[in-house]
Coordinates of C-alpha atoms and ligand atoms in Angstrom, one line a residue:
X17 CA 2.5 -23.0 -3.0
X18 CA -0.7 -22.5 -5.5
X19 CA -3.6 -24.3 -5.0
X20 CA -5.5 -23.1 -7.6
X21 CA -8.1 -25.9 -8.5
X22 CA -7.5 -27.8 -5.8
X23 CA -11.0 -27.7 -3.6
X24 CA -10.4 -25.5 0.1
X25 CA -13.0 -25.3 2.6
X26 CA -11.8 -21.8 4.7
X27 CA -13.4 -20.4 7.9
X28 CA -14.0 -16.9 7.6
X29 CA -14.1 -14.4 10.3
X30 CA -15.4 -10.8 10.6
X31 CA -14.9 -9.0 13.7
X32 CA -14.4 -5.6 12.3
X33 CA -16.6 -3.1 13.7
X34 CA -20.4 -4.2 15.5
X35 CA -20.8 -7.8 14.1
X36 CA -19.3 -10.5 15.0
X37 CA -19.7 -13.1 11.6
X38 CA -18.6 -16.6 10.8
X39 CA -19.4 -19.1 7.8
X40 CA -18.1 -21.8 5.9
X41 CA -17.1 -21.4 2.3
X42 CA -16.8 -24.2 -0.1
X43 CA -14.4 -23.3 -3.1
X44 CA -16.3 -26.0 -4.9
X45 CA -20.1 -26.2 -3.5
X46 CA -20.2 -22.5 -2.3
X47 CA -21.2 -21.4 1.2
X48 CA -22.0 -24.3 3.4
X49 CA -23.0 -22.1 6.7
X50 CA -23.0 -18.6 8.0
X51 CA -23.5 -16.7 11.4
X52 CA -23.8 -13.5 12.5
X53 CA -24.0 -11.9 15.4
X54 CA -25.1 -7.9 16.1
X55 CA -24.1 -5.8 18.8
X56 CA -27.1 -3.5 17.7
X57 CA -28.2 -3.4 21.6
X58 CA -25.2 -2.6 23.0
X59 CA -24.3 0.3 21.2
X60 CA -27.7 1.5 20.8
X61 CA -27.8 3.4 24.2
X62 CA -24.7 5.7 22.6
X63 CA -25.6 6.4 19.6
X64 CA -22.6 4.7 18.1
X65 CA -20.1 2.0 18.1
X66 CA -18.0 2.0 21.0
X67 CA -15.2 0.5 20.4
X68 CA -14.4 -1.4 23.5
X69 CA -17.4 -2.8 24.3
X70 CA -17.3 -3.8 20.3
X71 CA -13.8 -6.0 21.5
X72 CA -15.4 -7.5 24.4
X73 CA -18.1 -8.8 22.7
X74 CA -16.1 -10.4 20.0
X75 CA -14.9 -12.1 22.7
X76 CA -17.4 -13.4 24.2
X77 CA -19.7 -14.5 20.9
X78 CA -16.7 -15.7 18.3
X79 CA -15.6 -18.8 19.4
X80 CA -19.6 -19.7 19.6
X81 CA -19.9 -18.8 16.4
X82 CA -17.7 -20.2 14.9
X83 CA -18.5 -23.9 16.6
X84 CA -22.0 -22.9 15.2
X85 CA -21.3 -22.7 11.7
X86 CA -18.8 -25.5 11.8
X87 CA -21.8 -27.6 13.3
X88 CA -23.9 -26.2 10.3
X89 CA -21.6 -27.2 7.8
X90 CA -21.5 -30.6 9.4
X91 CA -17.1 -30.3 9.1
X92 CA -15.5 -31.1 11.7
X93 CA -12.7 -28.4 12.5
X94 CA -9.8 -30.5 11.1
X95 CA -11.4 -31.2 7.7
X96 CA -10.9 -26.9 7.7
X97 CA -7.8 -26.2 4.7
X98 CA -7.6 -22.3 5.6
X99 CA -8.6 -19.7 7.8
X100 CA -9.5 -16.2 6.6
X101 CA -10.0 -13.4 9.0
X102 CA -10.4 -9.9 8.3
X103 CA -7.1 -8.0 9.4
X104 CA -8.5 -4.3 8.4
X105 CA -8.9 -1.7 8.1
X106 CA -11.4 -1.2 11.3
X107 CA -11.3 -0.8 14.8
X108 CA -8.1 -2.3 16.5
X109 CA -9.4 -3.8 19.4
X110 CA -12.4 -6.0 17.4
X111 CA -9.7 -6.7 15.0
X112 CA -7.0 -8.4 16.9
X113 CA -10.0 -10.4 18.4
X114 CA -10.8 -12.0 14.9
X115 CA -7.2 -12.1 13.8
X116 CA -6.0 -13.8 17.3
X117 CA -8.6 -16.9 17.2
X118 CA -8.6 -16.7 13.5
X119 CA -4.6 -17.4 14.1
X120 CA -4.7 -19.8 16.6
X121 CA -7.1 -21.6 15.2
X122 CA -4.9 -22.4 11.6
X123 CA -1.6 -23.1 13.8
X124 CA -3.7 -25.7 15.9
X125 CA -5.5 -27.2 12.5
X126 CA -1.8 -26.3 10.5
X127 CA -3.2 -24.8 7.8
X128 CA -2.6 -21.5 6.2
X129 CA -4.2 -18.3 7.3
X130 CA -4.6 -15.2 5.8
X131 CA -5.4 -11.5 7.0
X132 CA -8.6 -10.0 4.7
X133 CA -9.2 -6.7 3.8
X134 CA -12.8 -5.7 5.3
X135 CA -13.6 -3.6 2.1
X136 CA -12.3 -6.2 -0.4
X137 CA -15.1 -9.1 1.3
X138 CA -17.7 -6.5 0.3
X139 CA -16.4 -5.8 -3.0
X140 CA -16.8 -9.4 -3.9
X141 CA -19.9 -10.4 -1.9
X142 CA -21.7 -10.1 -5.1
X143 CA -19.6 -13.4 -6.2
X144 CA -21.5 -15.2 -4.0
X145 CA -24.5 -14.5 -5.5
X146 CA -26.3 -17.2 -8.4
X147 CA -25.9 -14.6 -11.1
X148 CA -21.9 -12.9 -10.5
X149 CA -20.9 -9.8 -12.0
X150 CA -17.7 -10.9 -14.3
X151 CA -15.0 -8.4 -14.2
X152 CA -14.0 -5.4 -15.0
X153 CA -16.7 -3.7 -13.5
X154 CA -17.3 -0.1 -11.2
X155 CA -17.9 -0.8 -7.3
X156 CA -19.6 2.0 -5.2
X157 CA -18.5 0.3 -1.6
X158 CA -20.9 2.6 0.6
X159 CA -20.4 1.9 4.6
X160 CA -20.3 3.1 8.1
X161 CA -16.6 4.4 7.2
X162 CA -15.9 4.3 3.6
X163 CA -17.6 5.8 0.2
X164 CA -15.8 4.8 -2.5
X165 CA -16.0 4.4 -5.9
X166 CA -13.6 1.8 -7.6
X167 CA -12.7 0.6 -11.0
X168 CA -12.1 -3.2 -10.3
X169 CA -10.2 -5.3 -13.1
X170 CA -9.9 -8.6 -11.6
X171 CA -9.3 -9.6 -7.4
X172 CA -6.7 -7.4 -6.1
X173 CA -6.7 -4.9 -9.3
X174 CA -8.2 -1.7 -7.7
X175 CA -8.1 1.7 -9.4
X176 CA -9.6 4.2 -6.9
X177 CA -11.5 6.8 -8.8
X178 CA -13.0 8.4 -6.2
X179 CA -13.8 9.1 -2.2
X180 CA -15.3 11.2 0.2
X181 CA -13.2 14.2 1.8
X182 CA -15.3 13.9 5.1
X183 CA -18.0 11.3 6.3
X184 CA -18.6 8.8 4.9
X185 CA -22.3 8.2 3.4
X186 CA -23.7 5.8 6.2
X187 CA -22.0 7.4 9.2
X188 CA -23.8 10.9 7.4
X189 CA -27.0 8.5 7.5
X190 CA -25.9 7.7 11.2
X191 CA -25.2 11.3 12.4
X192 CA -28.4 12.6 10.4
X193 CA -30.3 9.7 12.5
X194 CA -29.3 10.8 15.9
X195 CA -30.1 15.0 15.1
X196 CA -33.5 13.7 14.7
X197 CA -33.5 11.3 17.6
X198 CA -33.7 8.4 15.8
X199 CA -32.2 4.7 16.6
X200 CA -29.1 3.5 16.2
X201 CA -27.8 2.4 13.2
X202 CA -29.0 5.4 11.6
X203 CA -29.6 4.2 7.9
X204 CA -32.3 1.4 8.1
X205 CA -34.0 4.1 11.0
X206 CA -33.8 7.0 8.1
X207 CA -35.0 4.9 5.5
X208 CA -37.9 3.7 7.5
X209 CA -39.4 7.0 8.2
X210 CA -38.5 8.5 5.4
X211 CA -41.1 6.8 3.4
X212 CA -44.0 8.6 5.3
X213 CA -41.9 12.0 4.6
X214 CA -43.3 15.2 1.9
X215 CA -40.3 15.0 -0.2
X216 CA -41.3 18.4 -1.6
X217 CA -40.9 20.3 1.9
X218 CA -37.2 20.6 2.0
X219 CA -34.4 19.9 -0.8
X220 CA -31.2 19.8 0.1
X221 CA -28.5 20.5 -1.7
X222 CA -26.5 17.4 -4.0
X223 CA -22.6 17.9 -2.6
X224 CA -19.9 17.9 -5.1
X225 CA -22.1 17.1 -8.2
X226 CA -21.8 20.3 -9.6
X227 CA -18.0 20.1 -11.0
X228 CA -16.2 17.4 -12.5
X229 CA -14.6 14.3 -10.5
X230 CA -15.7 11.5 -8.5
X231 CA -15.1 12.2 -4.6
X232 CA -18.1 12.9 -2.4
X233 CA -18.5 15.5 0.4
X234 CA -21.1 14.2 3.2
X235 CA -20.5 16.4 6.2
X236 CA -22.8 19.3 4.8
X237 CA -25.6 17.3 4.6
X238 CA -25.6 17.8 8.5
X239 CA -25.3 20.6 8.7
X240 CA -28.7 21.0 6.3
X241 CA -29.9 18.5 8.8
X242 CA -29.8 20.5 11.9
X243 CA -31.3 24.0 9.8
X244 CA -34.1 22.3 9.1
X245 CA -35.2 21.1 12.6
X246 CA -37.4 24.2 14.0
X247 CA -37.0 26.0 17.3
X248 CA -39.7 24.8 18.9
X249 CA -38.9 20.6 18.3
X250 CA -39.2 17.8 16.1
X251 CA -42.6 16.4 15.9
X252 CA -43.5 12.8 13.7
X253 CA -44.2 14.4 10.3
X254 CA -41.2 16.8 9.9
X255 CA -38.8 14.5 11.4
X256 CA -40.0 12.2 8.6
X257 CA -39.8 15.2 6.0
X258 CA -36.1 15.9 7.3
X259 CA -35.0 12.1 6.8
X260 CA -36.8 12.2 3.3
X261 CA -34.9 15.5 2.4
X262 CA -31.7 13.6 3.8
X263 CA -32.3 9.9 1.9
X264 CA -33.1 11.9 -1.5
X265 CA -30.0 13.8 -1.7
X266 CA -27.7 11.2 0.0
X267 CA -29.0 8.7 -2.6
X268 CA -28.8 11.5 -5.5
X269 CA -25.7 12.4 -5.3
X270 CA -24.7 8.8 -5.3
X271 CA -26.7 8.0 -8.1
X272 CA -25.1 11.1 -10.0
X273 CA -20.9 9.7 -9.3
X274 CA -21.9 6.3 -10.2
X275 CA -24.0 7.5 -13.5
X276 CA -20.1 9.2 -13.8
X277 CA -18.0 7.0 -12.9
X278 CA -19.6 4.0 -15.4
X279 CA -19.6 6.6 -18.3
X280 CA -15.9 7.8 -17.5
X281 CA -14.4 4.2 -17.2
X282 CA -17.1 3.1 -19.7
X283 CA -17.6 -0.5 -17.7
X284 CA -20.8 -1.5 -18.3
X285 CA -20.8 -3.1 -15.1
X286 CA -21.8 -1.8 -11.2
X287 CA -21.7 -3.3 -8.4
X288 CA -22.6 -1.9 -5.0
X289 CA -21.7 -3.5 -1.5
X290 CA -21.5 -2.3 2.0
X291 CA -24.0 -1.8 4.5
X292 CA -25.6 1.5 2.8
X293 CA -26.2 -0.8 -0.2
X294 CA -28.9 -2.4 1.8
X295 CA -30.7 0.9 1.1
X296 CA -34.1 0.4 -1.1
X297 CA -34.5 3.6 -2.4
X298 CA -30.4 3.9 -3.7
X299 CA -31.2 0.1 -5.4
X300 CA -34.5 1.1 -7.1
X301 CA -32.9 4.7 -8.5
X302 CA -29.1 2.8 -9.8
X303 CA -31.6 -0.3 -11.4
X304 CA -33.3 2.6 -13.0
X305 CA -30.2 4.5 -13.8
X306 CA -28.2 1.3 -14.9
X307 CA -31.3 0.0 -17.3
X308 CA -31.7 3.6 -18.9
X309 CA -27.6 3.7 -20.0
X310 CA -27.8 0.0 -21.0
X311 CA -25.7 -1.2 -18.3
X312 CA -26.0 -3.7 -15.2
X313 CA -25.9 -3.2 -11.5
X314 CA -25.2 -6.0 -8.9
X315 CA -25.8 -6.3 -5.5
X316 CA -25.2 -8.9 -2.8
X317 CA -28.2 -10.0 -0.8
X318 CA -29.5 -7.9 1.7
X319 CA -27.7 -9.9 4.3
X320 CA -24.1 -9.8 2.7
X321 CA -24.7 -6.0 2.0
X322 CA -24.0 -5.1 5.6
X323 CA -20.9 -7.1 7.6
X324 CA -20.7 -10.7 7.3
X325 CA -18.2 -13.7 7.3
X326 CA -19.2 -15.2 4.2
X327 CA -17.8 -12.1 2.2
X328 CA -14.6 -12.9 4.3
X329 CA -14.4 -16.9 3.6
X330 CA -15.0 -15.9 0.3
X331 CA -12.8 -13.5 -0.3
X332 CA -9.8 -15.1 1.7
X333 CA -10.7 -18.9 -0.5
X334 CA -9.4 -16.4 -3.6
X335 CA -6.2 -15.8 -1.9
X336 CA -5.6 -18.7 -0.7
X337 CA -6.0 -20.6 -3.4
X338 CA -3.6 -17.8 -5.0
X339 CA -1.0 -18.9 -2.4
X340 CA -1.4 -16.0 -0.3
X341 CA -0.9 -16.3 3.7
X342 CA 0.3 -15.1 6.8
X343 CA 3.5 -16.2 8.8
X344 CA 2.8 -17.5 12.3
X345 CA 2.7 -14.2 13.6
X346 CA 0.0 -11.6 12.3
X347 CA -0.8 -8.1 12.6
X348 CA -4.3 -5.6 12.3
X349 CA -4.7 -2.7 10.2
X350 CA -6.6 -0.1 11.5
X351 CA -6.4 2.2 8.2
X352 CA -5.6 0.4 5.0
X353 CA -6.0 1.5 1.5
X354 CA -7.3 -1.2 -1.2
X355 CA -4.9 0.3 -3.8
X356 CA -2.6 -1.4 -1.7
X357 CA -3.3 -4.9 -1.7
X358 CA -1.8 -7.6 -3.8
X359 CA -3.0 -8.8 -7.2
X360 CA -4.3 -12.1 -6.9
X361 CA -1.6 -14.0 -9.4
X362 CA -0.8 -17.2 -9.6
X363 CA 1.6 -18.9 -7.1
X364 CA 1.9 -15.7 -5.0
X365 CA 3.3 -16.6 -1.5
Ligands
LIG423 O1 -20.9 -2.3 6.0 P1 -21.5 -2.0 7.3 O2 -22.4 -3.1 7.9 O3 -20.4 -1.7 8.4 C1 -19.2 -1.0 8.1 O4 -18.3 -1.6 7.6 O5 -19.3 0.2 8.3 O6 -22.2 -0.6 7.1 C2 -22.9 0.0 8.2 C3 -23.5 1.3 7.8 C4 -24.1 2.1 8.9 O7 -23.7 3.4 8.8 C5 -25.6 1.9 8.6 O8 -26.4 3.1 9.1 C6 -25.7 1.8 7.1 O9 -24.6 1.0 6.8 N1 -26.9 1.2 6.7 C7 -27.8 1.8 5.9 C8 -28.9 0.9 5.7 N2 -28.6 -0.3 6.4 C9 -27.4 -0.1 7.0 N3 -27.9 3.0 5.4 C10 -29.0 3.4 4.6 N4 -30.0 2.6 4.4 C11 -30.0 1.3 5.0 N5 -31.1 0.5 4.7
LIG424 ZN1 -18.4 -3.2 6.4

């Protein structure tokens, strides 16, 4: 059944990775609520995300949340038409948490559910923004475990043109972080001290730009990393001049594939999404870059750049107002490519 037109109000729910995230989405008034909650201090002590603890914690926060935002939204839970909940790709454990309530909770309401992919919700957290990028446009999704560049024709329509044959860019920001001894999550730690950092001390090299294509190669950038850091220790200024030398060729060579992928697919759209996107100095350089080739870039609000469950309402409202959902039993995807999702047509069951 298609119920295109017809007004849904879905709960969405992210449990992928390190937040747990819940919100409302209105397919007629927009986001009513939102909730997220960060495992930042758990993981923190390891230096990354370890994935049982992740689980757990999904456990113990989601059904909170998700009372929380309902409560926000002043909508009682059987006013709720559909439940979206993001089914990969991601850690297994987190997932089946979010996908198991997320179940339940449509079979005790009986309404439809449906299983979201994690890197479609970024892809169109832009949407929820006043100002929406229309389609076709290029996305650089940039996150803890996917760079990717993507020529995007409509929901579900994904070209990939390009992806990285190693880390990806914000588990290189992550893995940089921790060489120098910095938090966890690496990025925003990076980006913070990188702006008291001598840019002209060390350059590092800009992987893969010089041939043709559009996949990225991270690992090396590590590797640069741990050259730099002297015998003798890390003191504040060249740990600041390392994460500098890091953010300027991380953000470069994104800047470069993007400036190549817009010109190859001549969109004259970009859109950028994923927690990496949250990073100042990549937004100021792909404005820049956009305005000087007469072209746009969009972004999501800082917020929505890094996991969330409005990105997941969102997305799932699209699908299910397309028809789309799950049988009473479900399943998680650990690893799942976007060039293998449906297109979002009309009366597709
Ligand atoms: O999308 P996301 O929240 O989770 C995944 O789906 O992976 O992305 C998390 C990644 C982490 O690697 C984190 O270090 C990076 O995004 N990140 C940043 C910034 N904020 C988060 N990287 C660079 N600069 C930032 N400001
Ligand atoms: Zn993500």
């Amino acid at each position: 059944m298609c119920l295109w037109g017809i007004t849904l109000l879905v709960l969405g729910i992210e449990t992928s990775c390190d937040d747990t995230g819940a919100a409302v989405f209105d397919t007629e008034r927009g986001l009513r609520s939102h909730a997220l909650a960060s495992q930042v201090e758990i993981h923190a002590p390891y230096g990354g995300v370890v994935p049982e603890l992740a689980a757990r914690d999904h456990v113990r926060v989601l059904m909170p949340l998700v009372h929380q935002v309902l409560k926000t939204a002043a909508v009682p839970g059987r006013d709720i038409d559909g439940v979206a909940y993001t089914a990969g790709p991601g850690l297994t454990g987190a997932l089946l948490v979010g996908a198991s309530l997320g179940r339940a909770l449509a079979w005790a309401w009986q309404v439809p559910s449906v299983g979201v992919h994690h890197m479609e919700g970024h892809l169109l957290a832009p949407m929820l923004e006043d100002e929406p990028p229309t389609f076709p446009f290029v996305a650089l999704l940039v996150s803890g475990g996917h760079t990717l560049l993507v020529d995007v024709l409509g929901v579900g329509r994904y070209r990939l043109l390009g992806s990285t044959l190693d880390d990806a860019v914000g588990e290189a920001f992550d893995k940089t972080a921790k060489l120098l001894g910095l938090s966890y999550p690496g990025g925003p730690a990076i980006a913070a001290v990188a702006r008291n950092g001598d840019s002209t001390r060390w350059r590092f090299p800009r992987p893969m730009t010089d041939r043709p294509g559009l996949d990225f190669s991270f690992s090396g950038l590590k590797t640069y990393t741990r050259n730099a850091v002297p015998e003798g220790g890390l003191d504040e200024q060249t740990i600041a001049d390392i994460a500098c030398a890091f953010q300027d060729a991380a953000v470069d060579t994104l800047v470069i594939k993007c400036r190549r992928a817009l010109e190859q697919t001549s969109r004259r759209r970009l859109v950028v999404a994923g927690g990496v996107g949250a990073n100042e100095e990549l937004r100021e350089r792909l404005k820049a870059m956009t305005m000087a080739c007469g072209k746009a870039v969009y972004y999501p609000r800082l917020e929505f750049c890094t996991d969330n469950g409005a990105m997941i309402a969102y997305a799932g409202s699209l699908r299910l107002q397309a028809g789309q959902h799950e049988g009473l039993d479900f399943s998680v995807r650990a690893r799942w490519s976007l060039a293998d999702l449906p297109d979002l047509k009309e009366g597709t069951a």
